[in-house]
PDB file of C-alpha atoms in Angstrom:
ATOM      1  CA  MET W   5      -0.665   2.164 -37.234  1.00 33.00           C
ATOM      2  CA  LYS W   6       1.640   1.703 -40.271  1.00 32.00           C
ATOM      3  CA  LEU W   7       4.761  -0.305 -39.579  1.00 32.00           C
ATOM      4  CA  VAL W   8       7.833   1.022 -41.231  1.00 33.00           C
ATOM      5  CA  GLY W   9      10.692  -1.389 -42.157  1.00 32.00           C
ATOM      6  CA  THR W  10      11.118  -5.155 -42.846  1.00 31.00           C
ATOM      7  CA  HIS W  11      11.907  -6.613 -39.492  1.00 31.00           C
ATOM      8  CA  LEU W  12      10.735  -6.136 -35.929  1.00 29.00           C
ATOM      9  CA  ILE W  13      12.463  -8.252 -33.116  1.00 30.00           C
ATOM     10  CA  PHE W  14      10.708  -8.943 -29.754  1.00 30.00           C
ATOM     11  CA  VAL W  15      12.517 -10.726 -26.845  1.00 33.00           C
ATOM     12  CA  PHE W  16      10.217 -12.001 -24.215  1.00 31.00           C
ATOM     13  CA  GLY W  17      12.392 -13.930 -21.652  1.00 31.00           C
ATOM     14  CA  ILE W  18      15.720 -15.653 -21.154  1.00 31.00           C
ATOM     15  CA  LEU W  19      17.633 -18.533 -19.505  1.00 32.00           C
ATOM     16  CA  GLY W  20      20.155 -20.215 -17.073  1.00 33.00           C
ATOM     17  CA  LEU W  21      23.950 -20.618 -17.224  1.00 37.00           C
ATOM     18  CA  GLY W  22      26.386 -20.793 -20.183  1.00 43.00           C
ATOM     19  CA  LEU W  23      25.452 -20.679 -23.881  1.00 43.00           C
ATOM     20  CA  TRP W  24      22.360 -21.976 -25.397  1.00 44.00           C
ATOM     21  CA  GLY W  25      21.261 -22.292 -29.047  1.00 39.00           C
ATOM     22  CA  LEU W  26      17.609 -21.599 -29.431  1.00 39.00           C
ATOM     23  CA  SER W  27      15.404 -22.331 -32.297  1.00 37.00           C
ATOM     24  CA  THR W  28      13.974 -19.189 -33.840  1.00 38.00           C
ATOM     25  CA  SER W  29      10.250 -18.984 -34.731  1.00 39.00           C
ATOM     26  CA  ALA W  30       9.573 -16.620 -37.520  1.00 36.00           C
ATOM     27  CA  ASN W  31       5.887 -15.572 -38.504  1.00 39.00           C
ATOM     28  CA  VAL W  32       4.627 -13.624 -41.450  1.00 41.00           C
ATOM     29  CA  TYR W  33       1.216 -12.179 -41.125  1.00 42.00           C
ATOM     30  CA  ALA W  34      -1.148 -10.897 -43.774  1.00 49.00           C
ATOM     31  CA  ILE W  35      -2.095  -7.341 -43.198  1.00 51.00           C
ATOM     32  CA  PRO W  36      -3.909  -4.789 -45.423  1.00 59.00           C
ATOM     33  CA  VAL W  37      -2.547  -3.921 -48.758  1.00 59.00           C
ATOM     34  CA  ASP W  38      -1.874  -0.414 -48.012  1.00 60.00           C
ATOM     35  CA  GLU W  39       0.842  -1.334 -45.341  1.00 61.00           C
ATOM     36  CA  ASN W  40       4.085  -3.347 -45.477  1.00 63.00           C
ATOM     37  CA  THR W  41       4.442  -6.953 -44.768  1.00 65.00           C
ATOM     38  CA  VAL W  42       6.434  -7.371 -41.555  1.00 67.00           C
ATOM     39  CA  THR W  43       8.304 -10.387 -40.426  1.00 75.00           C
ATOM     40  CA  LEU W  44       7.992 -10.749 -36.584  1.00 75.00           C
ATOM     41  CA  THR W  45      10.966 -12.749 -35.004  1.00 80.00           C
ATOM     42  CA  TYR W  46      11.000 -13.915 -31.501  1.00 81.00           C
ATOM     43  CA  TRP W  47      13.000 -16.200 -29.257  1.00 78.00           C
ATOM     44  CA  SER W  48      11.543 -18.503 -26.661  1.00 71.00           C
ATOM     45  CA  VAL W  49      13.599 -18.927 -23.558  1.00 66.00           C
ATOM     46  CA  PRO W  50      13.925 -21.574 -20.799  1.00 59.00           C
ATOM     47  CA  ASN W  51      13.352 -19.311 -17.807  1.00 71.00           C
ATOM     48  CA  SER W  52      10.259 -17.762 -19.154  1.00 67.00           C
ATOM     49  CA  GLN W  53       8.743 -16.967 -15.686  1.00 67.00           C
ATOM     50  CA  ASN W  54      11.184 -14.002 -15.246  1.00 73.00           C
ATOM     51  CA  GLN W  55      10.428 -10.805 -17.012  1.00 80.00           C
ATOM     52  CA  VAL W  56      13.011  -9.455 -19.323  1.00 81.00           C
ATOM     53  CA  SER W  57      14.024  -5.883 -18.932  1.00 81.00           C
ATOM     54  CA  ASN W  58      16.468  -3.128 -20.194  1.00 84.00           C
ATOM     55  CA  ILE W  59      17.255  -4.322 -23.757  1.00 85.00           C
ATOM     56  CA  ALA W  60      20.234  -2.528 -25.098  1.00 87.00           C
ATOM     57  CA  SER W  61      22.262  -3.114 -28.432  1.00 88.00           C
ATOM     58  CA  ASP W  62      25.894  -2.694 -28.911  1.00 87.00           C
ATOM     59  CA  PHE W  63      25.212  -1.551 -32.519  1.00 83.00           C
ATOM     60  CA  GLY W  64      27.230  -4.720 -33.432  1.00 80.00           C
ATOM     61  CA  GLU W  65      25.754  -8.265 -33.674  1.00 84.00           C
ATOM     62  CA  ASN W  66      24.539  -8.331 -30.003  1.00 91.00           C
ATOM     63  CA  ILE W  67      21.444  -7.426 -27.896  1.00 91.00           C
ATOM     64  CA  TYR W  68      21.961  -7.322 -24.053  1.00 93.00           C
ATOM     65  CA  PHE W  69      19.281  -7.404 -21.428  1.00 90.00           C
ATOM     66  CA  ASN W  70      18.611  -8.616 -17.835  1.00 88.00           C
ATOM     67  CA  TYR W  71      15.906 -10.047 -15.715  1.00 83.00           C
ATOM     68  CA  ALA W  72      13.732  -7.789 -13.828  1.00 80.00           C
ATOM     69  CA  ASN W  73      14.015  -9.869 -10.540  1.00 83.00           C
ATOM     70  CA  MET W  74      17.416 -11.607 -10.724  1.00 86.00           C
ATOM     71  CA  ASN W  75      21.149 -10.802 -10.665  1.00 90.00           C
ATOM     72  CA  LYS W  76      21.933 -11.730 -14.354  1.00 90.00           C
ATOM     73  CA  ILE W  77      22.921 -10.119 -17.499  1.00 93.00           C
ATOM     74  CA  LEU W  78      22.188 -11.792 -20.716  1.00 91.00           C
ATOM     75  CA  ARG W  79      23.351 -11.517 -24.426  1.00 93.00           C
ATOM     76  CA  LEU W  80      21.421 -12.554 -27.492  1.00 90.00           C
ATOM     77  CA  ASP W  81      23.110 -13.039 -30.873  1.00 90.00           C
ATOM     78  CA  PRO W  82      20.335 -12.980 -33.355  1.00 88.00           C
ATOM     79  CA  GLU W  83      22.315 -14.333 -36.172  1.00 87.00           C
ATOM     80  CA  SER W  84      23.218 -17.595 -34.287  1.00 89.00           C
ATOM     81  CA  ASN W  85      20.201 -17.607 -31.874  1.00 87.00           C
ATOM     82  CA  VAL W  86      22.865 -18.233 -29.063  1.00 89.00           C
ATOM     83  CA  ILE W  87      22.063 -16.612 -25.751  1.00 89.00           C
ATOM     84  CA  THR W  88      24.882 -16.115 -23.074  1.00 91.00           C
ATOM     85  CA  GLU W  89      24.178 -15.583 -19.466  1.00 91.00           C
ATOM     86  CA  TRP W  90      26.486 -14.198 -16.650  1.00 94.00           C
ATOM     87  CA  THR W  91      25.435 -14.430 -12.939  1.00 93.00           C
ATOM     88  CA  LEU W  92      26.547 -11.277 -11.135  1.00 93.00           C
ATOM     89  CA  ARG W  93      28.319 -11.068  -7.703  1.00 89.00           C
ATOM     90  CA  SER W  94      25.625  -9.359  -5.529  1.00 88.00           C
ATOM     91  CA  ASN W  95      22.531 -11.127  -4.716  1.00 85.00           C
ATOM     92  CA  SER W  96      20.253  -8.258  -5.894  1.00 88.00           C
ATOM     93  CA  SER W  97      18.145  -7.678  -8.950  1.00 87.00           C
ATOM     94  CA  VAL W  98      19.784  -5.396 -11.774  1.00 89.00           C
ATOM     95  CA  SER W  99      17.765  -2.173 -12.189  1.00 85.00           C
ATOM     96  CA  ASN W 100      19.310  -1.218 -15.508  1.00 85.00           C
ATOM     97  CA  ILE W 101      22.249  -1.662 -17.943  1.00 91.00           C
ATOM     98  CA  SER W 102      24.142   0.658 -20.174  1.00 91.00           C
ATOM     99  CA  ILE W 103      26.879  -0.095 -22.835  1.00 93.00           C
ATOM    100  CA  ASP W 104      30.239   1.679 -23.296  1.00 92.00           C
ATOM    101  CA  LEU W 105      30.186   1.645 -27.279  1.00 88.00           C
ATOM    102  CA  ARG W 106      34.010   2.271 -27.259  1.00 90.00           C
ATOM    103  CA  SER W 107      35.151  -0.629 -25.150  1.00 92.00           C
ATOM    104  CA  GLY W 108      32.018  -2.957 -25.263  1.00 92.00           C
ATOM    105  CA  PHE W 109      31.934  -3.155 -21.588  1.00 95.00           C
ATOM    106  CA  ILE W 110      28.500  -3.581 -20.000  1.00 96.00           C
ATOM    107  CA  TYR W 111      27.778  -1.262 -16.953  1.00 96.00           C
ATOM    108  CA  TYR W 112      24.964  -2.047 -14.502  1.00 94.00           C
ATOM    109  CA  ALA W 113      23.294  -0.813 -11.342  1.00 91.00           C
ATOM    110  CA  TYR W 114      21.666  -2.994  -8.690  1.00 88.00           C
ATOM    111  CA  GLU W 115      18.086  -2.303  -7.522  1.00 83.00           C
ATOM    112  CA  GLY W 116      18.029  -0.589  -4.163  1.00 77.00           C
ATOM    113  CA  ILE W 117      21.795  -1.130  -3.193  1.00 84.00           C
ATOM    114  CA  ASN W 118      24.917   1.119  -3.474  1.00 87.00           C
ATOM    115  CA  LYS W 119      26.841  -0.786  -6.142  1.00 91.00           C
ATOM    116  CA  ILE W 120      27.705  -0.305  -9.743  1.00 94.00           C
ATOM    117  CA  GLY W 121      29.159  -3.038 -11.849  1.00 95.00           C
ATOM    118  CA  ARG W 122      31.071  -3.694 -15.073  1.00 96.00           C
ATOM    119  CA  LEU W 123      31.006  -6.744 -17.239  1.00 97.00           C
ATOM    120  CA  HIS W 124      33.583  -7.515 -19.891  1.00 96.00           C
ATOM    121  CA  PRO W 125      31.628  -9.987 -22.108  1.00 95.00           C
ATOM    122  CA  GLU W 126      35.089 -11.112 -24.139  1.00 93.00           C
ATOM    123  CA  THR W 127      36.759 -12.131 -20.840  1.00 96.00           C
ATOM    124  CA  ASN W 128      33.849 -12.845 -18.544  1.00 96.00           C
ATOM    125  CA  LEU W 129      35.518 -10.390 -15.997  1.00 96.00           C
ATOM    126  CA  ILE W 130      33.053  -8.613 -13.546  1.00 96.00           C
ATOM    127  CA  THR W 131      34.244  -5.637 -11.650  1.00 96.00           C
ATOM    128  CA  GLU W 132      31.949  -3.821  -8.913  1.00 95.00           C
ATOM    129  CA  TRP W 133      32.253  -0.535  -7.053  1.00 94.00           C
ATOM    130  CA  THR W 134      30.549   0.087  -3.750  1.00 91.00           C
ATOM    131  CA  LEU W 135      29.278   3.798  -3.515  1.00 87.00           C
ATOM    132  CA  ASN W 136      28.216   5.816  -0.458  1.00 79.00           C
ATOM    133  CA  ALA W 137      26.206   3.928   2.033  1.00 68.00           C
ATOM    134  CA  ASP W 138      23.063   5.888   1.264  1.00 70.00           C
ATOM    135  CA  SER W 139      23.376   5.752  -2.415  1.00 71.00           C
ATOM    136  CA  LYS W 140      20.460   3.437  -3.459  1.00 74.00           C
ATOM    137  CA  LEU W 141      20.483   3.523  -7.378  1.00 79.00           C
ATOM    138  CA  ASN W 142      17.462   3.642  -9.584  1.00 72.00           C
ATOM    139  CA  SER W 143      19.130   4.566 -12.982  1.00 78.00           C
ATOM    140  CA  LEU W 144      22.388   4.500 -14.704  1.00 85.00           C
ATOM    141  CA  SER W 145      23.692   5.725 -17.901  1.00 84.00           C
ATOM    142  CA  PHE W 146      27.262   5.352 -19.360  1.00 87.00           C
ATOM    143  CA  ASP W 147      28.640   8.389 -21.282  1.00 83.00           C
ATOM    144  CA  SER W 148      31.161   6.981 -23.888  1.00 81.00           C
ATOM    145  CA  SER W 149      32.530  10.400 -24.737  1.00 78.00           C
ATOM    146  CA  SER W 150      33.750  11.208 -21.175  1.00 81.00           C
ATOM    147  CA  GLY W 151      34.164   7.445 -20.172  1.00 88.00           C
ATOM    148  CA  LYS W 152      32.109   7.953 -17.042  1.00 88.00           C
ATOM    149  CA  ALA W 153      29.097   6.063 -15.524  1.00 90.00           C
ATOM    150  CA  TYR W 154      26.440   8.558 -14.419  1.00 87.00           C
ATOM    151  CA  TYR W 155      23.895   7.361 -11.823  1.00 85.00           C
ATOM    152  CA  ILE W 156      20.948   8.628  -9.655  1.00 80.00           C
ATOM    153  CA  SER W 157      20.894   8.066  -5.959  1.00 76.00           C
ATOM    154  CA  GLU W 158      17.125   7.985  -5.456  1.00 67.00           C
ATOM    155  CA  ASP W 159      16.955   8.132  -1.602  1.00 62.00           C
ATOM    156  CA  ALA W 160      19.534  10.742  -1.315  1.00 57.00           C
ATOM    157  CA  ASN W 161      18.333  12.948  -4.087  1.00 71.00           C
ATOM    158  CA  ARG W 162      21.709  13.043  -5.633  1.00 78.00           C
ATOM    159  CA  ILE W 163      23.425  12.679  -9.194  1.00 81.00           C
ATOM    160  CA  GLY W 164      26.786  10.960  -9.198  1.00 85.00           C
ATOM    161  CA  SER W 165      29.354   9.972 -11.788  1.00 88.00           C
ATOM    162  CA  LEU W 166      32.062   7.019 -11.562  1.00 92.00           C
ATOM    163  CA  ASN W 167      35.222   7.259 -13.389  1.00 94.00           C
ATOM    164  CA  PRO W 168      36.210   3.620 -13.929  1.00 95.00           C
ATOM    165  CA  GLY W 169      39.692   4.378 -14.950  1.00 93.00           C
ATOM    166  CA  THR W 170      40.460   6.340 -11.629  1.00 96.00           C
ATOM    167  CA  ASN W 171      37.810   4.969  -9.211  1.00 95.00           C
ATOM    168  CA  LEU W 172      36.788   8.484  -8.574  1.00 94.00           C
ATOM    169  CA  VAL W 173      33.274   9.133  -7.608  1.00 91.00           C
ATOM    170  CA  THR W 174      31.743  12.547  -7.862  1.00 88.00           C
ATOM    171  CA  GLU W 175      28.200  13.513  -6.458  1.00 85.00           C
ATOM    172  CA  TRP W 176      25.944  16.505  -6.962  1.00 83.00           C
ATOM    173  CA  ASN W 177      23.104  17.336  -4.585  1.00 79.00           C
ATOM    174  CA  LEU W 178      19.758  18.166  -6.191  1.00 73.00           C
ATOM    175  CA  GLN W 179      17.263  20.673  -5.007  1.00 68.00           C
ATOM    176  CA  GLY W 180      14.317  19.602  -2.745  1.00 61.00           C
ATOM    177  CA  ASN W 181      13.646  17.202  -0.068  1.00 53.00           C
ATOM    178  CA  SER W 182      14.491  13.647  -1.092  1.00 46.00           C
ATOM    179  CA  SER W 183      11.414  12.266   0.863  1.00 41.00           C
ATOM    180  CA  GLU W 184       9.212  14.329  -1.516  1.00 43.00           C
ATOM    181  CA  GLN W 185      11.025  14.439  -4.769  1.00 46.00           C
ATOM    182  CA  SER W 186      12.698  11.352  -6.466  1.00 50.00           C
ATOM    183  CA  VAL W 187      14.487  11.353  -9.854  1.00 51.00           C
ATOM    184  CA  THR W 188      12.904   8.791 -12.113  1.00 51.00           C
ATOM    185  CA  THR W 189      14.773   8.973 -15.248  1.00 56.00           C
ATOM    186  CA  PHE W 190      18.342   9.795 -16.486  1.00 54.00           C
ATOM    187  CA  THR W 191      18.960  10.926 -19.944  1.00 56.00           C
ATOM    188  CA  ALA W 192      22.408  11.701 -21.415  1.00 49.00           C
ATOM    189  CA  ILE W 193      21.017  14.187 -24.065  1.00 51.00           C
ATOM    190  CA  ASP W 194      24.311  16.129 -25.138  1.00 59.00           C
ATOM    191  CA  PRO W 195      27.380  14.714 -23.719  1.00 49.00           C
ATOM    192  CA  SER W 196      29.496  16.880 -26.167  1.00 54.00           C
ATOM    193  CA  SER W 197      28.561  20.005 -24.260  1.00 64.00           C
ATOM    194  CA  SER W 198      28.759  18.228 -20.872  1.00 70.00           C
ATOM    195  CA  ASN W 199      25.038  18.684 -20.293  1.00 79.00           C
ATOM    196  CA  PHE W 200      22.807  15.897 -18.817  1.00 79.00           C
ATOM    197  CA  TYR W 201      19.020  16.021 -18.405  1.00 83.00           C
ATOM    198  CA  LEU W 202      17.043  14.287 -15.661  1.00 81.00           C
ATOM    199  CA  LEU W 203      13.364  13.915 -15.101  1.00 79.00           C
ATOM    200  CA  LYS W 204      12.072  14.412 -11.510  1.00 77.00           C
ATOM    201  CA  SER W 205       8.748  12.981 -10.476  1.00 72.00           C
ATOM    202  CA  SER W 206       7.404  15.485  -7.857  1.00 69.00           C
ATOM    203  CA  SER W 207       4.349  17.734  -7.462  1.00 71.00           C
ATOM    204  CA  PRO W 208       4.750  19.667  -9.602  1.00 78.00           C
ATOM    205  CA  PRO W 209       7.375  17.798 -11.822  1.00 83.00           C
ATOM    206  CA  SER W 210      10.653  19.320 -12.915  1.00 84.00           C
ATOM    207  CA  ILE W 211      13.395  18.889 -15.461  1.00 87.00           C
ATOM    208  CA  VAL W 212      17.017  19.093 -14.169  1.00 85.00           C
ATOM    209  CA  ARG W 213      20.168  19.866 -16.224  1.00 86.00           C
ATOM    210  CA  LEU W 214      23.694  19.135 -14.753  1.00 83.00           C
ATOM    211  CA  ASP W 215      26.681  20.540 -16.672  1.00 83.00           C
ATOM    212  CA  SER W 216      29.377  18.172 -15.326  1.00 76.00           C
ATOM    213  CA  SER W 217      32.057  20.396 -16.553  1.00 77.00           C
ATOM    214  CA  THR W 218      31.118  23.322 -14.149  1.00 83.00           C
ATOM    215  CA  ASN W 219      29.064  21.360 -11.700  1.00 80.00           C
ATOM    216  CA  ASN W 220      26.129  23.738 -12.265  1.00 85.00           C
ATOM    217  CA  ILE W 221      22.751  22.494 -11.759  1.00 86.00           C
ATOM    218  CA  THR W 222      19.567  24.041 -13.309  1.00 89.00           C
ATOM    219  CA  GLN W 223      16.088  23.096 -12.460  1.00 87.00           C
ATOM    220  CA  TRP W 224      12.870  24.050 -14.350  1.00 90.00           C
ATOM    221  CA  THR W 225       9.470  23.483 -12.543  1.00 88.00           C
ATOM    222  CA  LEU W 226       6.761  22.367 -15.025  1.00 88.00           C
ATOM    223  CA  PRO W 227       3.138  23.919 -14.969  1.00 85.00           C
ATOM    224  CA  SER W 228       1.291  20.600 -15.134  1.00 78.00           C
ATOM    225  CA  ASN W 229      -0.453  19.003 -12.248  1.00 74.00           C
ATOM    226  CA  SER W 230       0.957  15.695 -13.294  1.00 75.00           C
ATOM    227  CA  THR W 231       3.687  14.030 -11.201  1.00 70.00           C
ATOM    228  CA  ASN W 232       5.243  11.839 -13.931  1.00 75.00           C
ATOM    229  CA  ILE W 233       6.902  12.691 -17.124  1.00 80.00           C
ATOM    230  CA  SER W 234       6.670   9.715 -19.679  1.00 77.00           C
ATOM    231  CA  SER W 235       9.093  10.763 -22.393  1.00 80.00           C
ATOM    232  CA  PHE W 236      11.691  13.359 -23.080  1.00 82.00           C
ATOM    233  CA  SER W 237      13.170  14.144 -26.707  1.00 80.00           C
ATOM    234  CA  ARG W 238      15.542  16.711 -28.224  1.00 79.00           C
ATOM    235  CA  GLY W 239      14.093  18.978 -31.012  1.00 80.00           C
ATOM    236  CA  PHE W 240      15.619  21.674 -33.115  1.00 80.00           C
ATOM    237  CA  ASP W 241      14.302  24.482 -30.853  1.00 83.00           C
ATOM    238  CA  GLY W 242      14.224  22.890 -27.351  1.00 85.00           C
ATOM    239  CA  TYR W 243      13.376  19.612 -25.471  1.00 87.00           C
ATOM    240  CA  TYR W 244       9.818  18.004 -25.852  1.00 87.00           C
ATOM    241  CA  PHE W 245       8.129  15.989 -23.287  1.00 87.00           C
ATOM    242  CA  THR W 246       4.794  14.262 -22.409  1.00 85.00           C
ATOM    243  CA  TYR W 247       3.064  13.078 -19.161  1.00 84.00           C
ATOM    244  CA  GLU W 248       1.863   9.691 -18.037  1.00 80.00           C
ATOM    245  CA  ASP W 249      -1.542  10.941 -16.735  1.00 80.00           C
ATOM    246  CA  THR W 250      -2.351  13.957 -19.005  1.00 81.00           C
ATOM    247  CA  ASN W 251      -2.672  14.480 -22.570  1.00 81.00           C
ATOM    248  CA  ASN W 252      -0.284  17.432 -22.666  1.00 84.00           C
ATOM    249  CA  VAL W 253       2.910  17.964 -24.777  1.00 86.00           C
ATOM    250  CA  GLY W 254       5.478  20.345 -23.466  1.00 89.00           C
ATOM    251  CA  LYS W 255       8.508  22.022 -24.713  1.00 90.00           C
ATOM    252  CA  LEU W 256      11.488  23.423 -22.582  1.00 91.00           C
ATOM    253  CA  ASP W 257      13.713  25.989 -24.320  1.00 92.00           C
ATOM    254  CA  PRO W 258      16.970  25.904 -21.873  1.00 90.00           C
ATOM    255  CA  LEU W 259      18.229  29.103 -23.665  1.00 90.00           C
ATOM    256  CA  THR W 260      15.189  31.327 -22.683  1.00 94.00           C
ATOM    257  CA  ASN W 261      13.973  29.159 -19.733  1.00 94.00           C
ATOM    258  CA  ASN W 262      10.575  29.195 -21.325  1.00 93.00           C
ATOM    259  CA  VAL W 263       8.238  26.056 -20.909  1.00 93.00           C
ATOM    260  CA  THR W 264       5.311  25.836 -23.246  1.00 91.00           C
ATOM    261  CA  GLU W 265       2.613  23.230 -23.197  1.00 90.00           C
ATOM    262  CA  TRP W 266      -0.052  21.979 -25.532  1.00 88.00           C
ATOM    263  CA  THR W 267      -3.122  20.016 -24.914  1.00 85.00           C
ATOM    264  CA  ILE W 268      -3.938  17.175 -27.221  1.00 81.00           C
ATOM    265  CA  PRO W 269      -7.681  16.891 -28.010  1.00 80.00           C
ATOM    266  CA  GLY W 270      -9.341  13.580 -27.323  1.00 73.00           C
ATOM    267  CA  ASN W 271     -10.681  11.421 -24.544  1.00 69.00           C
ATOM    268  CA  THR W 272      -7.370   9.370 -24.016  1.00 66.00           C
ATOM    269  CA  VAL W 273      -5.399  10.528 -20.958  1.00 67.00           C
ATOM    270  CA  GLY W 274      -1.847  10.025 -20.763  1.00 67.00           C
ATOM    271  CA  LEU W 275       0.730   9.926 -23.444  1.00 70.00           C
ATOM    272  CA  SER W 276       3.435   7.367 -23.533  1.00 63.00           C
ATOM    273  CA  HIS W 277       5.934   8.825 -25.820  1.00 65.00           C
ATOM    274  CA  ALA W 278       6.624  11.753 -28.252  1.00 64.00           C
ATOM    275  CA  GLY W 279       9.617  11.872 -30.521  1.00 65.00           C
ATOM    276  CA  PHE W 280      10.842  14.761 -32.595  1.00 63.00           C
ATOM    277  CA  ASP W 281      11.734  14.251 -36.195  1.00 63.00           C
ATOM    278  CA  LEU W 282      15.155  15.688 -36.669  1.00 58.00           C
ATOM    279  CA  ALA W 283      15.399  14.731 -40.430  1.00 57.00           C
TER     280      ALA W 283
END
C-alpha cells in the first residue's frame, strides 16, 4: 500500500494528572524506492495499560482523546510533547468525544449512563447535563453550525439533541423495537441542510435520516443479510457504505430512495471502510 504524505502520527496510550512533557521517539524506515519515505512519530505514555480511544483534532495544535475504560479526557500538543489530563465528574467510562470547532469546547458522552458533559480546556470548567432516565448513550456528535450536541439513546431507540445555551433537550423516536434494533453509529453528514444520518444494526440493517428542522425521520432498509455497516461516506450521487461481514459496497440515493449494491470479487469477507474521492 502506498503511503501518501510525509508524516503519520500514532497515539497508543496516555497518563495520570496534570501536565507531562514526554520524549518523542521518531523512526524513519527504509521502504521500496517506488514509495515515499515516511516518518512515524509516536508518544509513549505512563498509563499504557489503558486503551486510548476516540482521537479528535481541534484543527489547531491539539489532539484530544480518552481512555476506553476510564472517566478521563486527555490532550496532546504534538509540538511540545505535553499531555494534559482531566478527570471527569461521573465515575463512568467515556464512550466518545466531539469538538465544537467554534468555541473549542469538548463534548463527551459516558458509557451506559444518561449524561452528556462539556469540558472547557482553557478554564478547566466541566459542565454536565442529566438526560431522561432511560437514555443510555452510545454515540455523540456536536454540530458546530447549529450549536447542538446530538446523541443516540441506545436502549430507548431514540435520537436526541441538547442545546447547551438553553439546556433544552429534544428527542425523536426511531422505528422498530429497541430490543431488536440498536443504533450503532451517528454521522452528521450535511448540517447545512439540517440532515443527519444514522446507521442501525439490525437484521436487515438500515440507514436513518433525521431532518432536525422538520422533525421528519426517513428510514431505508438495506438488502444485505449483514447486520453491521462498517462505513458511510458522501459521494457526488448519493451515500456509499460497506459491511463488516460481507464484501458488498452499497449506494443510497436519498432523492430517488434507490439502494444499489455491488459485490467486490475476492476471498476476503468484510470491508472496513470505503471513502469517496470528491476531488
